[in-house]
Coordinates of C-alpha atoms in Angstrom, one line a residue:
M1 CA 76.7 111.2 100.1
A2 CA 78.2 107.4 101.4
L3 CA 79.5 107.2 97.4
K4 CA 81.3 110.4 97.5
K5 CA 83.9 109.6 100.3
V6 CA 85.0 106.3 98.1
V7 CA 88.3 106.8 96.7
P8 CA 89.7 104.2 94.4
A9 CA 92.0 102.3 95.1
S10 CA 94.8 103.3 92.6
N11 CA 94.2 107.1 93.5
R12 CA 94.3 106.7 96.8
I13 CA 96.7 108.8 98.9
E14 CA 100.5 107.4 99.4
A15 CA 102.1 106.8 102.6
S16 CA 103.5 110.0 104.6
P17 CA 106.8 111.1 104.1
G18 CA 107.2 112.5 107.7
Q19 CA 109.9 111.3 109.7
V20 CA 110.9 112.1 113.8
L21 CA 114.5 113.7 113.6
S22 CA 116.9 110.7 114.9
P23 CA 118.5 111.6 118.3
I24 CA 121.8 112.1 116.4
F25 CA 120.5 115.2 114.2
K26 CA 118.3 116.7 116.3
P27 CA 120.6 119.0 118.4
L28 CA 121.5 120.5 114.7
F29 CA 117.9 120.6 113.3
K30 CA 115.5 121.3 116.5
R31 CA 115.6 125.2 115.9
S32 CA 115.3 125.1 112.7
V33 CA 112.3 122.7 113.1
A34 CA 110.6 124.6 115.5
N35 CA 110.6 127.8 113.6
I36 CA 109.5 126.7 111.1
L37 CA 106.5 125.1 112.9
Q38 CA 105.5 128.1 113.8
V39 CA 105.8 130.0 110.1
V40 CA 103.7 127.1 109.9
Q41 CA 100.8 128.4 112.6
K42 CA 100.5 132.3 111.3
I43 CA 99.6 130.8 107.7
F44 CA 97.7 127.4 108.4
P45 CA 96.0 127.9 111.6
H46 CA 94.9 124.6 111.1
A47 CA 98.0 123.5 112.1
Q48 CA 97.2 124.6 115.6
L49 CA 95.1 122.1 116.5
V50 CA 97.2 119.8 115.5
L51 CA 100.3 120.9 117.4
K52 CA 98.4 121.7 121.2
E53 CA 98.9 119.1 123.4
D54 CA 95.9 118.8 124.4
R55 CA 94.5 116.9 120.9
Q56 CA 90.8 116.6 122.5
Q57 CA 90.1 119.9 121.4
D58 CA 89.5 118.4 117.7
H59 CA 86.0 117.8 118.3
L60 CA 85.4 122.2 118.4
N61 CA 86.7 122.5 114.9
P62 CA 83.6 121.5 112.4
I63 CA 86.0 122.0 109.1
L64 CA 88.4 118.8 110.4
Q65 CA 85.0 116.5 109.6
D66 CA 84.6 114.8 106.6
D67 CA 80.9 115.9 105.5
M68 CA 82.6 119.9 105.5
F69 CA 84.9 118.8 102.4
D70 CA 83.1 116.0 100.7
S71 CA 79.8 117.7 99.7
D72 CA 79.1 118.8 96.3
D73 CA 76.6 121.3 98.0
D74 CA 76.9 125.4 98.4
A75 CA 76.5 127.0 101.2
S76 CA 74.5 129.7 102.3
L77 CA 75.1 133.4 103.5
V78 CA 72.7 134.4 106.1
S79 CA 73.0 137.7 108.3
G80 CA 73.1 137.0 112.0
D81 CA 69.4 138.1 112.9
E82 CA 68.3 134.3 111.3
F83 CA 69.7 132.7 114.6
K84 CA 67.9 134.7 116.9
D85 CA 66.2 131.6 117.4
G86 CA 68.5 128.9 117.4
M87 CA 70.1 127.0 114.4
P88 CA 68.0 125.6 112.2
D89 CA 67.3 121.9 112.1
G90 CA 67.8 120.2 108.2
P91 CA 69.8 120.8 106.2
E92 CA 69.8 124.3 106.3
K93 CA 72.7 123.8 109.3
K94 CA 75.2 123.9 106.5
L95 CA 74.8 127.6 106.7
L96 CA 78.1 130.5 107.1
C97 CA 77.8 132.4 109.8
F98 CA 80.2 134.9 109.8
S99 CA 80.1 135.0 113.8
R100 CA 82.0 132.0 114.1
S101 CA 85.2 131.9 116.5
A102 CA 88.6 132.2 114.2
F103 CA 90.1 129.4 116.2
C104 CA 87.5 127.0 116.3
E105 CA 86.8 127.4 112.6
P106 CA 90.2 128.6 111.4
T107 CA 90.5 130.0 107.7
S108 CA 94.0 131.1 106.0
C109 CA 93.9 132.2 102.2
W110 CA 96.3 130.1 99.8
P111 CA 98.3 128.8 102.9
R112 CA 101.8 128.2 101.4
L113 CA 105.4 127.8 103.0
L114 CA 108.8 127.1 101.0
I115 CA 111.4 125.3 103.2
V116 CA 115.0 127.5 101.4
G117 CA 118.6 126.1 102.6
K118 CA 121.4 126.1 100.5
E119 CA 122.4 122.1 99.0
G120 CA 123.3 120.3 102.1
Y121 CA 121.4 121.6 104.7
G122 CA 119.1 118.6 105.2
Q123 CA 115.6 120.3 104.4
V124 CA 114.9 117.2 102.2
S125 CA 116.5 114.8 104.5
Y126 CA 115.6 116.1 107.6
V127 CA 113.9 119.3 108.2
A128 CA 110.9 118.4 106.2
P129 CA 110.0 115.6 107.1
A130 CA 110.0 116.4 110.9
V131 CA 107.1 118.9 110.1
L132 CA 105.4 116.8 108.5
H133 CA 106.3 114.5 111.2
A134 CA 104.3 117.2 113.5
L135 CA 101.8 117.5 111.1
E136 CA 100.9 114.2 111.1
K137 CA 97.2 114.1 111.5
F138 CA 97.1 115.5 108.0
P139 CA 97.5 113.2 104.6
V140 CA 100.1 114.7 102.6
H141 CA 100.1 114.4 98.6
T142 CA 103.7 114.1 97.4
L143 CA 104.1 115.7 94.1
D144 CA 107.5 114.2 93.2
L145 CA 108.8 113.2 89.7
S146 CA 109.2 110.0 90.6
V147 CA 105.4 109.5 90.9
L148 CA 104.6 111.6 87.7
L149 CA 107.4 110.1 85.5
T150 CA 107.1 106.8 86.5
N151 CA 104.0 106.0 86.4
V152 CA 101.8 104.3 83.1
A153 CA 99.2 107.5 83.0
P154 CA 100.4 110.6 82.1
P155 CA 102.0 113.0 84.4
E156 CA 99.8 115.9 83.7
E157 CA 96.5 113.3 85.0
I158 CA 98.4 112.3 88.0
C159 CA 99.4 115.9 88.8
R160 CA 95.7 116.4 88.1
Q161 CA 94.4 113.8 90.4
L162 CA 96.7 114.3 93.6
I163 CA 95.7 117.8 93.9
R164 CA 91.7 117.0 93.6
N165 CA 93.0 114.3 95.9
A166 CA 94.2 117.0 98.0
Q167 CA 91.0 118.7 97.7
K168 CA 88.9 115.8 99.0
T169 CA 90.7 115.2 102.1
A170 CA 91.2 118.9 103.3
P171 CA 92.5 119.6 105.6
S172 CA 95.5 118.5 103.8
I173 CA 99.1 118.8 102.8
I174 CA 100.4 118.7 99.1
Y175 CA 104.3 118.5 99.2
V176 CA 106.7 119.4 96.5
P177 CA 110.6 118.2 97.4
D178 CA 113.1 119.9 95.5
I179 CA 110.5 122.2 93.9
H180 CA 113.8 124.1 91.3
L181 CA 114.6 120.7 90.2
W182 CA 111.1 119.8 89.7
W183 CA 109.8 122.7 87.4
D184 CA 113.2 122.7 85.7
N185 CA 112.5 118.9 84.6
A186 CA 108.4 118.7 84.1
G187 CA 107.2 119.3 80.8
P188 CA 105.4 122.7 79.9
A189 CA 102.1 121.0 79.4
L190 CA 102.9 119.9 83.0
K191 CA 103.6 122.9 83.6
L192 CA 100.7 124.7 82.9
T193 CA 97.9 122.2 84.8
F194 CA 99.5 121.9 88.2
L195 CA 99.1 126.0 88.5
T196 CA 96.5 126.2 86.9
L197 CA 95.1 123.2 89.6
L198 CA 96.3 125.1 92.2
R199 CA 94.9 128.8 91.2
N200 CA 91.5 127.1 91.0
I201 CA 91.8 125.9 94.7
P202 CA 89.7 128.1 96.5
A203 CA 91.3 131.1 98.3
F204 CA 89.9 129.5 101.9
S205 CA 90.6 125.8 101.1
P206 CA 92.7 124.4 104.0
V207 CA 95.5 122.7 101.8
L208 CA 98.5 123.7 102.6
L209 CA 101.2 123.5 99.8
L210 CA 104.3 122.4 101.3
A211 CA 107.8 123.4 99.4
T212 CA 112.1 122.9 99.7
S213 CA 114.6 124.6 97.8
D214 CA 118.2 124.7 97.8
V215 CA 117.9 127.9 95.5
R216 CA 117.2 131.1 96.9
H217 CA 113.2 132.3 96.2
S218 CA 114.8 135.6 94.8
E219 CA 116.8 133.0 91.9
L220 CA 114.2 130.6 91.4
P221 CA 112.2 130.9 88.1
E222 CA 109.2 133.9 88.5
E223 CA 106.1 131.8 88.0
I224 CA 107.8 129.8 91.7
Q225 CA 108.4 133.0 93.4
K226 CA 104.8 133.9 92.3
L227 CA 103.6 130.7 94.3
F228 CA 105.9 132.1 98.0
N229 CA 105.2 135.6 99.0
K230 CA 108.3 136.0 100.8
E231 CA 106.8 139.6 102.1
F232 CA 104.1 137.7 104.0
G233 CA 106.9 135.4 105.1
E234 CA 105.6 132.2 103.3
A235 CA 109.6 131.4 102.4
C236 CA 111.9 130.5 105.6
N237 CA 115.3 130.4 105.2
I238 CA 117.5 127.7 107.3
E239 CA 119.4 128.4 109.4
L240 CA 122.8 126.9 110.7
P241 CA 123.5 125.5 113.5
G242 CA 125.5 127.8 115.9
R243 CA 127.6 127.2 118.2
A244 CA 125.7 125.7 121.0
E245 CA 123.7 123.2 118.7
R246 CA 127.1 122.2 117.6
A247 CA 128.8 121.5 120.5
A248 CA 125.7 119.5 121.7
F249 CA 125.6 117.5 118.7
F250 CA 129.0 116.8 119.3
E251 CA 128.9 116.3 123.1
D252 CA 126.6 113.4 122.2
L253 CA 128.0 111.8 119.2
I254 CA 131.3 111.7 121.2
L255 CA 130.7 111.8 124.5
N256 CA 127.6 109.4 124.5
Q257 CA 127.4 107.5 121.1
V258 CA 131.2 107.0 120.9
A259 CA 131.6 106.1 124.6
K260 CA 129.1 103.3 124.7
P261 CA 130.5 99.9 125.3
P262 CA 129.9 97.7 122.5
V263 CA 126.6 95.7 122.6
K264 CA 127.7 91.8 123.5
K265 CA 126.3 89.2 121.7
R266 CA 125.3 86.1 123.9
V267 CA 127.5 83.3 122.8
D268 CA 126.2 81.7 125.8
Q269 CA 123.0 80.5 124.6
T270 CA 122.0 77.8 123.7
L271 CA 119.6 77.3 120.5
E272 CA 116.5 74.9 120.1
V273 CA 117.5 71.9 118.5
L274 CA 115.4 71.8 115.7
P275 CA 114.3 67.9 113.8
V276 CA 114.9 66.9 110.5
A277 CA 112.1 66.9 107.8
P278 CA 111.2 63.8 106.6
P279 CA 112.1 64.2 102.8
A280 CA 109.3 65.3 100.1
E281 CA 107.5 61.9 98.7
P282 CA 107.8 62.0 95.0
Q283 CA 105.4 63.1 93.3
K284 CA 103.8 60.2 90.9
P285 CA 103.5 61.2 87.7
Q286 CA 99.9 60.9 85.6
E287 CA 98.9 58.6 82.9
E288 CA 99.4 61.3 79.3
E289 CA 103.3 62.3 81.2
V290 CA 103.8 58.6 81.5
G291 CA 102.8 57.6 77.7
M292 CA 104.3 61.1 76.8
L293 CA 108.4 59.5 78.1
E294 CA 107.8 56.1 76.8
E295 CA 107.1 57.3 73.1
E296 CA 109.9 59.7 73.5
E297 CA 112.7 57.4 75.1
E298 CA 110.9 54.9 72.0
D299 CA 111.9 57.1 69.9
T300 CA 115.6 57.7 71.1
L301 CA 115.8 54.0 70.9
R302 CA 115.1 53.7 67.6
E303 CA 117.1 56.3 66.8
L304 CA 120.0 54.9 68.0
R305 CA 119.7 51.2 66.9
I306 CA 120.1 53.0 63.2
F307 CA 122.9 54.4 64.1
L308 CA 124.7 51.7 65.3
R309 CA 123.4 49.6 62.2
D310 CA 125.1 51.9 60.2
I311 CA 128.1 51.6 61.3
T312 CA 128.5 47.9 62.1
H313 CA 127.6 47.3 58.4
R314 CA 130.6 49.9 57.3
L315 CA 132.9 47.9 59.7
A316 CA 131.5 44.6 58.3
T317 CA 132.2 45.8 54.8
D318 CA 135.9 46.7 55.3
R319 CA 137.6 44.6 53.4
H320 CA 140.3 44.8 56.1
L321 CA 137.9 43.6 58.3
R322 CA 135.9 40.3 56.9
E323 CA 137.5 38.5 59.7
F324 CA 135.4 39.6 62.2
A325 CA 132.1 39.7 59.9
K326 CA 130.6 36.6 60.9
P327 CA 131.5 33.9 63.4
V328 CA 134.5 31.7 63.1
D329 CA 134.4 28.5 61.1
P330 CA 134.8 25.7 63.7
Q331 CA 136.1 23.4 60.9
K332 CA 138.7 25.6 59.7
V333 CA 139.5 27.1 63.6
P334 CA 139.1 24.0 65.6
D335 CA 140.6 24.8 69.1
C336 CA 138.6 28.4 68.8
A337 CA 135.7 26.5 71.0
T338 CA 138.1 25.3 73.6
R339 CA 139.5 28.7 73.7
I340 CA 137.4 31.5 73.7
K341 CA 135.0 31.6 76.1
E342 CA 132.5 34.2 74.8
P343 CA 132.6 34.3 70.7
M344 CA 131.3 37.7 69.1
D345 CA 131.2 39.2 65.8
L346 CA 129.7 41.7 64.0
S347 CA 126.9 39.6 62.4
T348 CA 125.9 38.7 66.3
V349 CA 126.4 42.7 67.2
L350 CA 123.7 43.6 64.3
T351 CA 121.1 40.6 66.0
Q352 CA 121.6 42.0 69.2
I353 CA 120.9 45.6 67.4
D354 CA 117.5 43.8 66.1
S355 CA 116.5 42.3 69.1
R356 CA 117.2 45.5 71.2
Q357 CA 119.7 44.9 73.3
Y358 CA 121.8 47.4 73.1
L359 CA 119.8 51.1 75.8
T360 CA 123.0 53.0 75.1
A361 CA 126.2 53.2 72.7
G362 CA 128.3 52.3 75.6
D363 CA 126.7 48.6 75.5
Y364 CA 127.3 48.8 71.9
L365 CA 131.0 49.1 72.6
K366 CA 131.4 46.6 74.8
D367 CA 130.7 44.1 72.5
I368 CA 133.3 45.7 70.0
D369 CA 136.3 45.5 73.4
L370 CA 135.0 41.7 73.3
I371 CA 135.5 40.8 69.4
C372 CA 139.2 42.8 69.7
N373 CA 139.9 40.7 73.2
N374 CA 139.2 37.4 71.6
A375 CA 141.5 38.4 68.9
L376 CA 144.0 38.8 71.3
E377 CA 143.5 36.2 73.4
Y378 CA 143.9 33.8 69.9
Y379 CA 146.8 35.3 68.7
P380 CA 149.1 36.5 71.7
D381 CA 152.1 36.9 69.1
Q382 CA 152.7 40.6 69.2
R383 CA 153.5 40.4 65.4
S384 CA 150.7 38.4 64.3
T385 CA 148.6 40.6 61.1
D386 CA 144.9 39.0 62.7
R387 CA 146.1 40.7 66.1
H388 CA 146.6 44.3 64.3
R389 CA 143.2 44.1 62.8
A390 CA 141.4 43.8 66.1
Y391 CA 143.0 47.4 67.2
V392 CA 141.8 48.7 63.9
L393 CA 138.3 47.7 64.5
Q394 CA 138.0 48.7 67.8
D395 CA 139.8 51.9 67.1
T396 CA 137.5 52.6 64.0
A397 CA 134.5 51.7 65.9
Y398 CA 135.1 53.8 68.9
S399 CA 136.3 56.8 66.3
M400 CA 133.0 56.2 64.9
V401 CA 130.4 56.5 67.5
R402 CA 132.4 59.8 69.0
N403 CA 132.6 61.6 65.9
E404 CA 129.1 60.9 65.4
M405 CA 128.0 61.6 69.0
Y406 CA 129.8 64.9 68.7
T407 CA 128.1 66.1 65.9
V408 CA 124.8 65.5 66.8
W409 CA 125.3 67.0 69.8
T410 CA 126.8 70.2 68.4
T411 CA 124.0 70.6 66.2
L412 CA 121.6 70.4 69.4

């Protein structure tokens, strides 16, 4: 018996769409909600037990007990003579007696109700949620297009599971908001499944079908009209608020809501000064990460050395820049050692590259600038050819480095 009551988490009922009327709109919809609840009590007698002020009377209704609907055992029909000696013990307790009280064990044949109103009358936004809130004791199963069409499972399977859960949790409510739109957008298979499942619900099963519509009952499709018998009061029209109701609405809105002074925020309240959180300690990289970083850095420096060697070789082999390829001969220029404090040439630059002295291209260009500045210092005459060649060396080296760097960046 306990296993029959277990419902998978994916198939459990959703939260009820019921919502109490807000104080602002209560004067407009209070009468409509009260009229609909009176109709609900007639076509769905179980609502009388929920709407009673004294809810302690619920224990008198054995139909509200779970085991009456979770059990698949068929009850037997007996006559009144078999109860003269009292109710038998054991499993024979679940016998139907035709002498029961209609109030304690209410029954109704296919309880259904359609709330009809023009578009903007509030049947979906206010009236139906207020009715469901008044019947909040009953589980509500919403059969909406968003539930059927946004799920992974086929909509027919979801519809079947929802109606099946409604029967298991009876007394319960199947809520179909905007049934006219639901019917227009549902496919033939879904429509057939929906109608077939409703017909298969036992006639006296306490499952209320509650729906709303912006279209009058006579203008709905024939299949929907047959679900709600207007002669039996199963189609309830929403009336426009009367003069007194509108006056109460605007009186509360203007005199009470608007006339209230705005709530002043307290600015004199001092906020608590919270201590500054200490900075997080840097995470130490693992040995594998350190090894990978060192390997990547070595590959990058190797590519840099190859790149700088190629540029230096092209500069040293240029016939216009040959005088910068090797150190200055002290026999030809004896005063160079006294005038130039830090000599530099392209062959020395190659030695620096091989000894891994350059970690960036900027370090390499600093030595190129040093070669150029030494030449400018040694040849102060602006018309000197060597001074001109120093400028050519500097501009060519910078241009080659930047062009190669731009080419590498754009190909990444």
